[in-house]
């Protein structure tokens, strides 16, 4: 039985945003009750909430808290409060596309308010839009799960990387959505979880999340995936993505490319789960996607360990890699399952 | 300039075995001065010395110390001392083939002593044999380096996994031998070092060893190898091995198989360095090689870190994997470079 708690939920009684502090996992399950937009910004900056959809939702609820906290009932005060917190929330994670998008949704309903709208009506409008965003994300993820389940046989071995999970979204997750949903429907998957160096999202988050959902999950080091595949224990690989280029190339957590090559070698389908919001027709191909390099200490000291390499060791620490479309069996979106040629399929699903 | 110290050396003045304590790397370079065979056994058991050849040499020198420590000069006392320490040294790492082999070499010269051999002559004989074993291992590794260098162009990018290094042997190492030797000859390799989860031999040992040798080495997480290869930065992969089966299948540190698949995909040669002592014609193929599974905590807690996964997480932790011969470009031995069909090449090199 699933005992997986939501990563974030709105408590109207507070009012407050109740947020799972993901930095405390897997050791502790700590829920923060945030009643002030400054606390939401701190939570985003400190990665207490992570995953593009979850960050966007936290920011949308943050704006609701902002207006709650804004003194005065006149339009000018309310507009000023909204605008200043909007700016602060927007810069809490500058590169997060969903963050901007969620804030813009709130700005859009805010601007549509009548100049005579009361404080209560303004709050009601923002609250309703945040709830709508929340419900929309949950619906998208559920549909990713439904679509994904059509690709996976009951009893399958499924390997996943990083955390494309429920706690990164409103609920269900992206690549993990079919696993949670399958668990509710007795699919009895056997899931292999890459620990996902250097930040161990697989070990810290996915192993925890699948465990709470009751899924049969086994943790491995990233370099063990080939052995598990060679032993015939993997029937499908499911991963999320950060961006899909117009030709179907996929940017995702470092290690994804290697898995895709292994999957092809061992004849295992490789499925990328991508809400249509991550499809980016303005990026021609993977070569045009900038890859962030992160600091050496992520590699040379781990989760509070002693240094694991000599102090002067040179380190290369790319956060993402690009998997060429040719290695992707299908891209699962909430609007359907896309197959090669992706150039055409992606345009069709986005432009109709 | 190389400032790489020997992993172990004999100090006749002690007499003592001076041993690099590899458990203290990379934080500290501690050299132990062992004057008693019990200390050698402790060092082997506690993995202060690791790598099959280095363990064998430590044991061979341990027998020299044993006879130094044996009271009495009569043949019976000396034989008893030798036999009892022989047994204790042999069981210090029960599965190590080189350990048994090195001890048997000492037993062989011991048995050939005349019944009237003095204590001094007995010691001289054992000391000479240990020195011979040491010199032989160094010569084998040097030849692995020479042979390996014929496969690598100056300026190449070379990727390696685990520590098939100088500190696992008398000197030079196996897969790392051409890199150390190349450094002395201005080959200017650019080496990529897999950290090698779960025990981080790459980060802790290889990064340290290559650094001390002056080699340009960059540490990566295992799951970054695909990215580095895709970027065209790897011209060859070099790995050691624990055992080569009669058909050319190779057992080596977990993660080797995945690298071999990636190398094939990216058109990069994959070289296995194997002293002929690791060639095992009695094992038909990789399927017949037992793969040790190790404890979960190696994966879920790292180098003194806090637990990185929930306490009840299932873990699969194989210590080795098997790379099929078809993925191996060449097997480099001290007697020459072997190419497919390996069945024939391996028989020829061993049986002439």
XYZ file of C-alpha atoms in Angstrom:
704
model
C 0.000 0.000 0.000
C 1.279 3.420 -0.862
C 2.107 5.730 2.007
C 3.847 8.248 -0.225
C 3.035 11.752 0.988
C 2.564 14.662 -1.428
C 5.690 16.741 -1.935
C 3.651 19.898 -1.429
C 0.044 20.710 -0.508
C -1.945 23.810 0.281
C -3.443 24.137 3.741
C -6.251 26.741 3.506
C -6.553 26.864 7.297
C -3.074 28.374 7.667
C -3.054 29.503 5.057
C 0.184 27.686 4.442
C 2.148 25.688 1.919
C 3.104 22.359 3.487
C 6.324 21.188 1.855
C 8.378 18.016 2.133
C 11.967 19.078 2.865
C 13.787 16.941 0.287
C 17.193 17.911 1.642
C 16.418 15.841 4.752
C 15.718 12.649 2.795
C 16.315 9.784 3.128
C 17.158 10.123 6.822
C 14.134 12.139 7.911
C 10.720 13.015 6.519
C 10.331 16.634 7.559
C 7.326 18.715 6.454
C 7.719 22.480 6.554
C 4.698 24.718 7.097
C 5.455 27.845 5.088
C 3.256 30.864 5.773
C 5.452 33.555 4.278
C 6.686 33.975 0.670
C 10.209 34.548 1.994
C 10.122 31.018 3.412
C 9.067 29.687 0.018
C 11.998 31.474 -1.624
C 14.375 30.034 0.955
C 12.958 26.546 0.329
C 13.461 26.892 -3.435
C 16.980 28.295 -3.108
C 18.027 25.622 -0.593
C 16.629 22.865 -2.859
C 14.144 21.793 -0.173
C 11.758 21.585 -3.094
C 13.224 20.341 -6.377
C 11.946 19.206 -9.770
C 10.791 21.804 -12.263
C 7.023 21.231 -11.845
C 7.206 21.192 -8.037
C 9.282 24.378 -7.991
C 6.740 26.108 -10.251
C 3.884 25.082 -7.984
C 5.713 26.208 -4.852
C 6.251 29.620 -6.454
C 2.586 29.877 -7.514
C 1.503 29.170 -3.937
C 4.222 31.561 -2.775
C 2.419 34.393 -4.579
C -0.795 33.491 -2.751
C 1.087 33.787 0.543
C 2.589 37.068 -0.679
C -0.811 38.669 -1.112
C -1.946 37.252 2.225
C 1.051 38.989 3.803
C 0.674 42.261 1.922
C -0.633 44.952 4.271
C -3.429 47.251 3.063
C -6.507 46.484 1.020
C -6.258 49.129 -1.683
C -5.381 48.138 -5.226
C -2.074 49.979 -5.233
C -0.783 48.196 -2.116
C -1.907 44.819 -3.422
C -0.341 45.413 -6.841
C 2.917 46.543 -5.256
C 3.038 43.520 -2.944
C 2.326 41.154 -5.832
C 4.928 42.749 -8.102
C 7.752 42.804 -5.584
C 7.272 39.180 -4.481
C 6.833 38.131 -8.111
C 10.299 39.497 -8.854
C 11.852 37.854 -5.807
C 10.251 34.486 -6.526
C 11.302 34.641 -10.152
C 14.961 35.024 -9.280
C 14.960 32.238 -6.675
C 16.081 29.762 -9.393
C 16.886 31.850 -12.467
C 17.146 29.016 -14.990
C 13.947 27.136 -14.093
C 11.539 27.426 -17.024
C 8.539 26.068 -15.111
C 9.099 28.608 -12.377
C 8.691 31.511 -14.798
C 5.784 29.838 -16.511
C 3.861 29.243 -13.251
C 4.490 32.798 -12.092
C 3.310 34.130 -15.441
C 0.096 32.167 -15.105
C -0.504 33.908 -11.778
C 0.436 37.296 -13.239
C -2.009 36.722 -16.041
C -5.037 36.195 -13.752
C -3.824 39.003 -11.500
C -3.759 41.480 -14.408
C -7.246 40.403 -15.428
C -8.662 41.433 -12.062
C -10.973 44.427 -12.179
C -9.416 47.601 -10.727
C -12.094 47.469 -8.037
C -11.421 43.832 -7.095
C -11.375 43.420 -3.335
C -8.528 41.847 -1.401
C -10.708 38.777 -0.833
C -11.555 38.382 -4.507
C -7.907 38.897 -5.469
C -6.812 36.196 -3.074
C -9.557 33.863 -4.195
C -8.486 34.322 -7.823
C -4.816 33.602 -7.123
C -5.675 30.631 -4.944
C -7.922 29.180 -7.604
C -5.219 29.565 -10.259
C -2.586 27.920 -8.065
C -4.994 25.046 -7.404
C -5.633 24.807 -11.144
C -1.901 24.651 -11.888
C -1.567 21.985 -9.234
C -4.438 19.936 -10.662
C -3.157 20.359 -14.206
C 0.285 19.072 -13.271
C -1.253 16.124 -11.473
C -3.412 15.349 -14.515
C -0.441 15.577 -16.887
C 1.569 13.217 -14.710
C -1.319 10.774 -14.360
C -1.652 10.707 -18.136
C 2.104 10.130 -18.490
C 1.570 7.181 -16.180
C -1.389 5.858 -18.162
C 0.488 6.174 -21.439
C 3.632 4.663 -19.951
C 1.721 1.675 -18.594
C 0.685 0.697 -22.118
C 4.392 0.119 -22.841
C 5.191 -2.011 -19.787
C 4.112 -5.593 -19.196
C 3.099 -6.748 -15.741
C 6.015 -8.350 -13.937
C 8.585 -6.418 -15.960
C 12.001 -5.421 -14.768
C 12.295 -1.655 -15.163
C 15.442 0.392 -14.672
C 15.373 4.098 -13.864
C 17.889 6.878 -13.250
C 17.793 10.001 -11.058
C 14.400 11.042 -9.661
C 11.756 11.773 -12.264
C 9.379 11.194 -9.432
C 6.232 12.162 -7.638
C 8.148 14.440 -5.295
C 9.408 16.457 -8.268
C 5.837 17.111 -9.414
C 2.357 17.634 -7.946
C 1.908 13.854 -7.835
C 2.837 10.667 -9.741
C 6.022 12.053 -11.300
C 6.998 11.628 -14.938
C 9.102 8.505 -15.558
C 8.016 7.102 -12.199
C 4.303 7.743 -12.865
C 3.704 4.371 -14.561
C 5.531 2.633 -11.715
C 3.353 4.230 -9.016
C 0.230 3.689 -11.084
C 1.229 0.130 -11.930
C 1.721 -0.555 -8.249
C -1.901 0.455 -7.583
C -3.003 -1.890 -10.353
C -0.976 -4.931 -9.422
C 1.604 -4.729 -12.196
C 4.247 -6.041 -9.825
C 7.204 -4.328 -11.429
C 10.719 -5.122 -10.295
C 12.490 -1.775 -10.384
C 16.253 -1.198 -10.538
C 17.240 2.213 -9.210
C 20.533 3.786 -10.331
C 21.985 5.647 -7.366
C 22.823 8.523 -9.768
C 26.175 10.017 -8.910
C 27.216 12.544 -7.920
C 24.169 13.820 -6.037
C 22.543 10.424 -5.452
C 18.991 11.408 -6.349
C 18.299 7.737 -7.092
C 19.499 6.472 -3.712
C 18.218 9.389 -1.630
C 14.926 10.139 -3.376
C 13.794 7.439 -5.811
C 14.583 4.506 -3.514
C 12.679 6.329 -0.746
C 9.763 7.309 -2.987
C 9.280 3.876 -4.544
C 9.646 2.269 -1.141
C 6.897 4.471 0.300
C 4.754 3.552 -2.693
C 5.264 -0.164 -2.022
C 7.139 -0.795 -5.285
C 9.732 -3.606 -5.285
C 12.865 -1.516 -5.792
C 16.535 -2.496 -5.716
C 19.302 0.081 -5.518
C 22.434 -0.309 -7.646
C 25.464 1.819 -8.395
C 25.266 3.382 -11.846
C 28.051 1.158 -13.150
C 26.063 -2.006 -12.289
C 23.289 -1.307 -14.819
C 25.152 -3.190 -17.559
C 25.398 -6.312 -15.375
C 21.709 -6.245 -14.521
C 20.831 -5.811 -18.197
C 23.227 -8.566 -19.283
C 21.523 -10.884 -16.796
C 18.204 -10.295 -18.593
C 16.625 -8.573 -15.623
C 15.663 -5.326 -17.354
C 12.756 -5.199 -19.828
C 12.592 -1.416 -20.132
C 14.452 1.728 -19.123
C 12.373 4.754 -18.085
C 13.885 8.209 -17.582
C 12.637 11.764 -17.333
C 14.137 14.669 -19.215
C 15.032 18.302 -18.828
C 14.568 19.245 -22.451
C 13.734 17.552 -25.755
C 15.120 19.263 -28.858
C 13.208 19.534 -32.141
C 14.972 16.476 -33.582
C 14.222 14.290 -30.537
C 17.613 14.585 -28.829
C 17.104 14.463 -25.077
C 18.951 16.354 -22.330
C 18.671 14.647 -18.966
C 20.643 13.896 -15.812
C 24.243 12.821 -16.382
C 24.342 9.067 -16.932
C 21.273 8.919 -19.166
C 23.320 8.674 -22.373
C 25.289 5.700 -21.077
C 22.078 3.896 -20.142
C 20.628 4.539 -23.602
C 23.720 3.028 -25.258
C 23.527 -0.003 -22.957
C 19.796 -0.413 -23.612
C 20.388 -0.433 -27.363
C 23.225 -2.940 -27.007
C 21.115 -5.308 -24.923
C 17.965 -4.821 -27.044
C 16.002 -3.124 -24.256
C 13.495 -0.345 -25.055
C 14.499 3.077 -23.774
C 11.583 5.371 -22.902
C 11.848 9.087 -22.178
C 8.982 10.679 -20.231
C 8.421 14.260 -21.287
C 5.491 16.480 -20.418
C 4.871 18.585 -23.535
C 6.128 21.557 -21.515
C 9.673 20.161 -21.866
C 9.498 19.860 -25.679
C 11.495 22.695 -27.174
C 11.125 23.147 -30.919
C 13.298 26.255 -30.784
C 16.331 24.089 -29.996
C 17.298 22.320 -33.217
C 19.217 19.440 -31.651
C 21.108 18.271 -28.585
C 24.286 20.040 -29.637
C 22.528 23.357 -29.015
C 21.658 22.499 -25.407
C 24.135 24.047 -22.954
C 25.418 21.551 -20.377
C 25.992 22.959 -16.900
C 29.264 21.979 -15.228
C 29.126 21.822 -11.475
C 31.720 22.053 -8.743
C 34.360 19.394 -8.107
C 33.437 18.811 -4.474
C 30.173 17.164 -5.550
C 32.381 14.376 -6.873
C 35.225 14.419 -4.341
C 33.163 14.510 -1.165
C 29.853 12.838 -0.844
C 26.979 13.390 1.517
C 29.243 14.429 4.355
C 32.012 11.930 3.632
C 35.712 12.530 4.036
C 37.381 13.639 0.775
C 37.410 10.667 -1.587
C 40.147 11.966 -3.892
C 43.397 13.897 -3.444
C 42.762 17.593 -2.815
C 44.367 18.756 -6.073
C 42.552 16.276 -8.330
C 41.096 17.722 -11.513
C 37.411 16.875 -11.856
C 34.954 17.006 -14.755
C 31.405 17.225 -13.423
C 28.751 17.807 -16.078
C 25.225 17.847 -14.613
C 23.504 16.593 -17.764
C 24.183 14.706 -20.938
C 22.499 14.523 -24.322
C 21.041 11.282 -25.641
C 20.696 11.272 -29.425
C 17.197 10.626 -30.737
C 18.425 7.465 -32.472
C 18.804 5.782 -29.068
C 15.294 6.710 -27.867
C 12.630 4.040 -28.441
C 9.737 6.378 -27.665
C 9.026 9.736 -26.052
C 6.045 9.447 -23.749
C 4.022 12.668 -23.429
C 0.670 13.315 -21.793
C -0.720 13.756 -25.300
C 0.497 10.441 -26.621
C 3.502 8.263 -27.288
C 5.858 9.666 -29.898
C 8.057 7.519 -32.141
C 10.709 8.340 -34.714
C 10.924 10.313 -36.891
C 10.735 12.669 -33.911
C 11.091 15.843 -35.960
C 7.605 15.190 -37.358
C 6.094 13.632 -34.236
C 7.162 16.510 -32.002
C 5.800 19.150 -34.368
C 2.515 17.294 -34.645
C 1.987 16.923 -30.910
C 2.824 20.579 -30.238
C 1.413 22.335 -33.302
C -1.376 19.863 -34.122
C 58.314 14.184 -12.635
C 57.166 11.059 -10.915
C 57.247 11.053 -7.146
C 55.250 7.847 -6.911
C 56.631 5.760 -4.050
C 56.764 1.937 -4.242
C 53.784 0.220 -2.634
C 56.160 -2.110 -0.830
C 59.933 -2.468 -0.494
C 62.329 -4.580 1.509
C 64.601 -2.857 3.983
C 67.497 -5.272 4.717
C 68.688 -3.092 7.590
C 65.534 -3.797 9.612
C 65.016 -6.280 8.320
C 61.577 -4.968 7.527
C 58.898 -4.770 4.864
C 58.040 -1.105 4.274
C 54.447 -0.931 3.083
C 52.243 1.910 1.861
C 49.021 1.766 3.906
C 46.473 2.037 1.082
C 43.557 2.358 3.517
C 44.862 5.819 4.440
C 44.816 7.102 0.841
C 44.068 9.621 -0.503
C 44.149 11.646 2.700
C 47.497 10.486 4.054
C 50.567 8.711 2.731
C 51.496 6.433 5.595
C 54.329 3.898 5.306
C 54.302 1.005 7.754
C 57.540 -0.659 8.815
C 56.613 -4.297 9.360
C 59.178 -6.425 11.189
C 56.938 -9.311 12.223
C 54.945 -11.742 10.018
C 51.880 -11.128 12.217
C 51.985 -7.500 11.129
C 52.102 -8.573 7.493
C 49.042 -10.764 8.026
C 47.208 -7.879 9.668
C 48.124 -5.597 6.735
C 46.802 -8.128 4.210
C 43.592 -8.772 6.143
C 42.928 -5.065 6.688
C 43.506 -4.349 2.955
C 46.434 -2.050 3.757
C 48.054 -3.838 0.846
C 45.757 -4.742 -2.057
C 46.098 -5.984 -5.628
C 46.867 -9.643 -6.210
C 50.566 -9.226 -7.130
C 51.286 -6.865 -4.218
C 49.559 -9.219 -1.760
C 51.623 -12.140 -3.031
C 54.848 -10.168 -2.618
C 53.892 -9.034 0.882
C 53.301 -12.661 1.855
C 56.621 -13.773 0.341
C 58.459 -11.127 2.368
C 56.311 -12.107 5.362
C 57.893 -15.571 5.273
C 61.343 -14.002 5.353
C 60.315 -12.095 8.465
C 58.865 -15.326 9.890
C 62.209 -17.098 9.727
C 63.970 -14.038 11.137
C 61.580 -14.236 14.087
C 61.790 -17.997 14.559
C 63.843 -18.822 17.655
C 66.457 -21.569 17.442
C 68.897 -22.422 14.708
C 68.268 -26.158 14.315
C 66.508 -27.451 11.214
C 63.443 -28.652 13.134
C 62.775 -25.261 14.736
C 63.274 -23.456 11.435
C 60.989 -25.881 9.579
C 58.319 -25.567 12.243
C 58.476 -21.783 12.184
C 58.290 -21.711 8.414
C 55.359 -24.137 8.257
C 53.229 -22.437 10.866
C 53.638 -18.945 9.399
C 53.131 -20.349 5.913
C 49.706 -21.612 6.975
C 48.768 -18.351 8.671
C 49.859 -16.237 5.709
C 48.007 -18.495 3.280
C 44.709 -18.002 5.050
C 45.065 -14.218 5.333
C 43.141 -13.808 2.037
C 41.814 -17.260 1.157
C 40.731 -16.518 -2.422
C 43.864 -14.761 -3.628
C 45.534 -16.939 -6.258
C 48.771 -14.922 -6.334
C 49.084 -15.238 -2.570
C 49.161 -19.022 -2.767
C 51.457 -18.951 -5.752
C 54.011 -16.647 -4.091
C 53.984 -18.728 -0.909
C 54.454 -21.910 -2.935
C 57.477 -20.380 -4.627
C 58.991 -19.783 -1.176
C 58.028 -23.290 -0.007
C 59.712 -24.730 -3.068
C 63.107 -23.133 -2.366
C 62.717 -23.920 1.330
C 62.184 -27.622 0.638
C 65.235 -27.650 -1.637
C 67.506 -26.539 1.213
C 69.972 -29.127 2.375
C 69.075 -30.656 5.760
C 72.269 -29.124 7.087
C 71.517 -25.622 5.767
C 72.319 -23.032 8.403
C 69.892 -20.410 9.588
C 71.868 -17.783 7.643
C 71.772 -19.775 4.420
C 68.065 -20.474 4.868
C 67.337 -16.790 5.316
C 69.520 -15.839 2.386
C 67.671 -18.321 0.181
C 64.219 -17.041 1.147
C 65.305 -13.437 0.805
C 66.716 -14.080 -2.641
C 63.522 -15.782 -3.771
C 61.338 -12.951 -2.481
C 63.577 -10.472 -4.286
C 63.301 -12.586 -7.425
C 59.497 -12.645 -7.193
C 59.567 -8.889 -6.720
C 61.843 -8.357 -9.714
C 59.807 -10.749 -11.857
C 56.579 -8.893 -11.107
C 58.227 -5.593 -11.894
C 59.553 -6.989 -15.176
C 56.142 -8.368 -16.144
C 54.494 -5.023 -15.444
C 57.170 -3.109 -17.330
C 56.613 -5.363 -20.328
C 52.839 -4.828 -20.066
C 53.646 -1.140 -20.205
C 55.952 -1.517 -23.209
C 53.398 -3.607 -25.079
C 50.563 -1.264 -24.125
C 52.494 1.776 -25.346
C 52.605 0.338 -28.859
C 48.797 0.642 -28.900
C 48.556 4.240 -27.670
C 49.443 7.351 -29.647
C 51.116 10.281 -27.928
C 48.584 12.871 -26.835
C 45.788 10.314 -26.622
C 42.831 10.533 -24.300
C 42.779 7.312 -22.265
C 40.004 6.228 -19.923
C 40.559 3.766 -17.081
C 38.497 2.145 -14.343
C 39.357 0.979 -10.820
C 43.051 0.747 -9.914
C 45.075 -1.617 -12.070
C 47.978 0.361 -10.822
C 51.532 0.444 -9.621
C 50.417 0.214 -5.998
C 48.671 -3.093 -6.745
C 51.925 -4.570 -8.057
C 55.669 -4.360 -7.429
C 55.822 -1.341 -9.737
C 54.229 0.108 -12.902
C 50.886 -1.693 -12.520
C 49.041 -3.489 -15.305
C 46.602 -1.214 -17.189
C 48.334 1.838 -15.723
C 51.815 0.632 -16.712
C 51.727 2.226 -20.189
C 50.478 5.470 -18.635
C 53.343 5.679 -16.129
C 55.843 4.598 -18.756
C 54.370 6.992 -21.310
C 54.726 9.803 -18.813
C 58.469 9.126 -18.550
C 58.692 9.218 -22.332
C 56.692 12.365 -22.980
C 53.559 10.713 -24.366
C 51.462 13.394 -22.738
C 48.359 11.295 -22.225
C 45.159 12.898 -21.023
C 43.687 10.314 -18.654
C 40.063 10.058 -17.540
C 39.684 8.229 -14.239
C 36.354 6.570 -13.375
C 35.798 7.003 -9.651
C 34.668 3.337 -9.546
C 31.741 2.936 -7.216
C 31.133 1.602 -4.704
C 34.642 1.492 -3.192
C 36.085 4.397 -5.180
C 39.405 2.813 -6.101
C 39.596 5.220 -9.042
C 39.117 8.350 -6.948
C 41.078 7.196 -3.910
C 43.938 5.301 -5.541
C 44.241 5.869 -9.301
C 43.775 9.652 -9.137
C 46.400 9.737 -6.387
C 48.793 7.382 -8.170
C 48.616 9.115 -11.556
C 48.914 12.487 -9.847
C 52.095 11.396 -8.076
C 53.409 10.142 -11.392
C 52.766 13.528 -13.012
C 50.145 12.214 -15.433
C 47.395 14.646 -16.516
C 44.412 12.905 -14.903
C 40.793 14.022 -14.587
C 38.381 12.315 -12.235
C 34.825 11.579 -13.363
C 31.881 9.686 -11.942
C 31.392 6.337 -13.664
C 28.213 7.538 -15.362
C 30.080 10.409 -17.073
C 32.243 8.103 -19.229
C 29.647 8.091 -22.015
C 29.659 11.906 -22.189
C 33.440 12.078 -22.351
C 33.480 9.441 -25.099
C 30.680 11.157 -27.038
C 32.721 14.367 -26.940
C 35.563 12.555 -28.718
C 37.923 12.857 -25.782
C 38.713 9.159 -25.370
C 40.954 7.339 -27.851
C 41.355 4.146 -25.841
C 40.049 2.405 -22.729
C 42.547 0.472 -20.597
C 41.491 -1.841 -17.763
C 43.034 -4.602 -15.711
C 41.379 -7.931 -15.045
C 40.901 -10.504 -12.349
C 40.586 -13.470 -14.654
C 40.490 -14.189 -18.385
C 38.571 -17.326 -19.398
C 39.685 -19.689 -22.167
C 37.386 -18.001 -24.703
C 38.635 -14.481 -23.874
C 35.765 -13.413 -21.615
C 37.127 -11.083 -18.946
C 36.126 -10.773 -15.291
C 37.043 -7.407 -13.829
C 35.794 -4.761 -11.420
C 32.084 -3.961 -11.657
C 31.549 -1.319 -14.328
C 34.001 -2.776 -16.831
C 31.259 -4.376 -18.954
C 29.405 -1.084 -19.305
C 32.594 0.664 -20.425
C 33.241 -2.053 -23.006
C 29.747 -1.606 -24.461
C 30.228 2.173 -24.586
C 33.652 1.803 -26.204
C 32.213 -0.401 -28.921
C 29.341 2.036 -29.507
C 31.681 4.993 -29.857
C 34.269 3.081 -31.909
C 36.956 3.263 -29.213
C 39.433 0.398 -28.729
C 39.032 -1.477 -25.447
C 42.247 -2.988 -24.077
C 42.463 -5.485 -21.224
C 45.825 -5.789 -19.450
C 46.412 -9.306 -18.210
C 49.649 -10.761 -16.888
C 49.684 -14.357 -18.140
C 49.189 -15.406 -14.504
C 45.555 -14.244 -14.797
C 44.811 -16.313 -17.907
C 42.758 -19.319 -16.869
C 42.280 -21.965 -19.551
C 40.459 -24.175 -17.051
C 37.517 -21.754 -17.068
C 35.683 -22.224 -20.359
C 33.961 -18.849 -20.456
C 32.746 -15.912 -18.391
C 29.556 -17.702 -17.386
C 31.681 -20.088 -15.315
C 33.292 -17.295 -13.283
C 31.592 -16.850 -9.908
C 30.730 -13.210 -9.162
C 31.082 -12.179 -5.536
C 28.224 -10.127 -4.097
C 29.210 -7.762 -1.350
C 27.346 -6.074 1.470
C 24.722 -3.372 0.953
C 26.414 -0.791 3.158
C 29.201 -0.403 0.597
C 26.532 1.200 -1.590
C 24.369 2.919 1.026
C 27.122 4.584 3.018
C 30.273 5.850 1.483
C 33.652 6.601 2.950
C 32.181 7.676 6.270
C 29.140 9.446 4.842
C 25.697 9.515 6.376
C 23.406 6.810 4.967
C 22.587 7.746 1.370
C 19.494 5.544 1.031
C 16.607 4.538 3.293
C 17.657 1.943 5.853
C 15.421 -0.815 4.454
C 16.480 -0.358 0.806
C 17.275 -3.546 -1.084
C 20.692 -3.386 -2.705
C 22.410 -5.429 -5.407
C 26.179 -5.094 -5.087
C 28.192 -7.370 -7.386
C 31.948 -6.793 -7.055
C 32.782 -7.850 -10.601
C 31.242 -8.221 -14.005
C 32.075 -10.251 -17.091
C 32.919 -8.592 -20.389
C 32.380 -10.898 -23.362
C 35.412 -11.463 -25.560
C 33.576 -9.902 -28.501
C 33.859 -6.479 -26.851
C 37.601 -6.757 -26.183
C 39.825 -5.203 -28.861
C 43.005 -6.813 -27.522
C 44.353 -8.558 -24.437
C 47.760 -7.161 -23.558
C 50.044 -9.679 -21.828
C 53.745 -9.461 -20.985
C 54.307 -12.050 -23.711
C 52.543 -10.141 -26.439
C 49.292 -8.573 -27.564
C 46.514 -11.084 -28.145
C 43.697 -10.575 -30.631
C 40.578 -12.565 -31.491
C 40.017 -15.422 -31.890
C 41.089 -15.515 -28.242
C 40.547 -19.251 -27.806
C 43.542 -19.831 -30.079
C 45.614 -16.831 -29.012
C 45.327 -17.673 -25.303
C 46.314 -21.301 -25.830
C 49.282 -20.243 -27.936
C 50.638 -17.752 -25.427
C 50.287 -20.175 -22.524
C 51.084 -23.507 -24.114
C 53.408 -22.285 -26.883
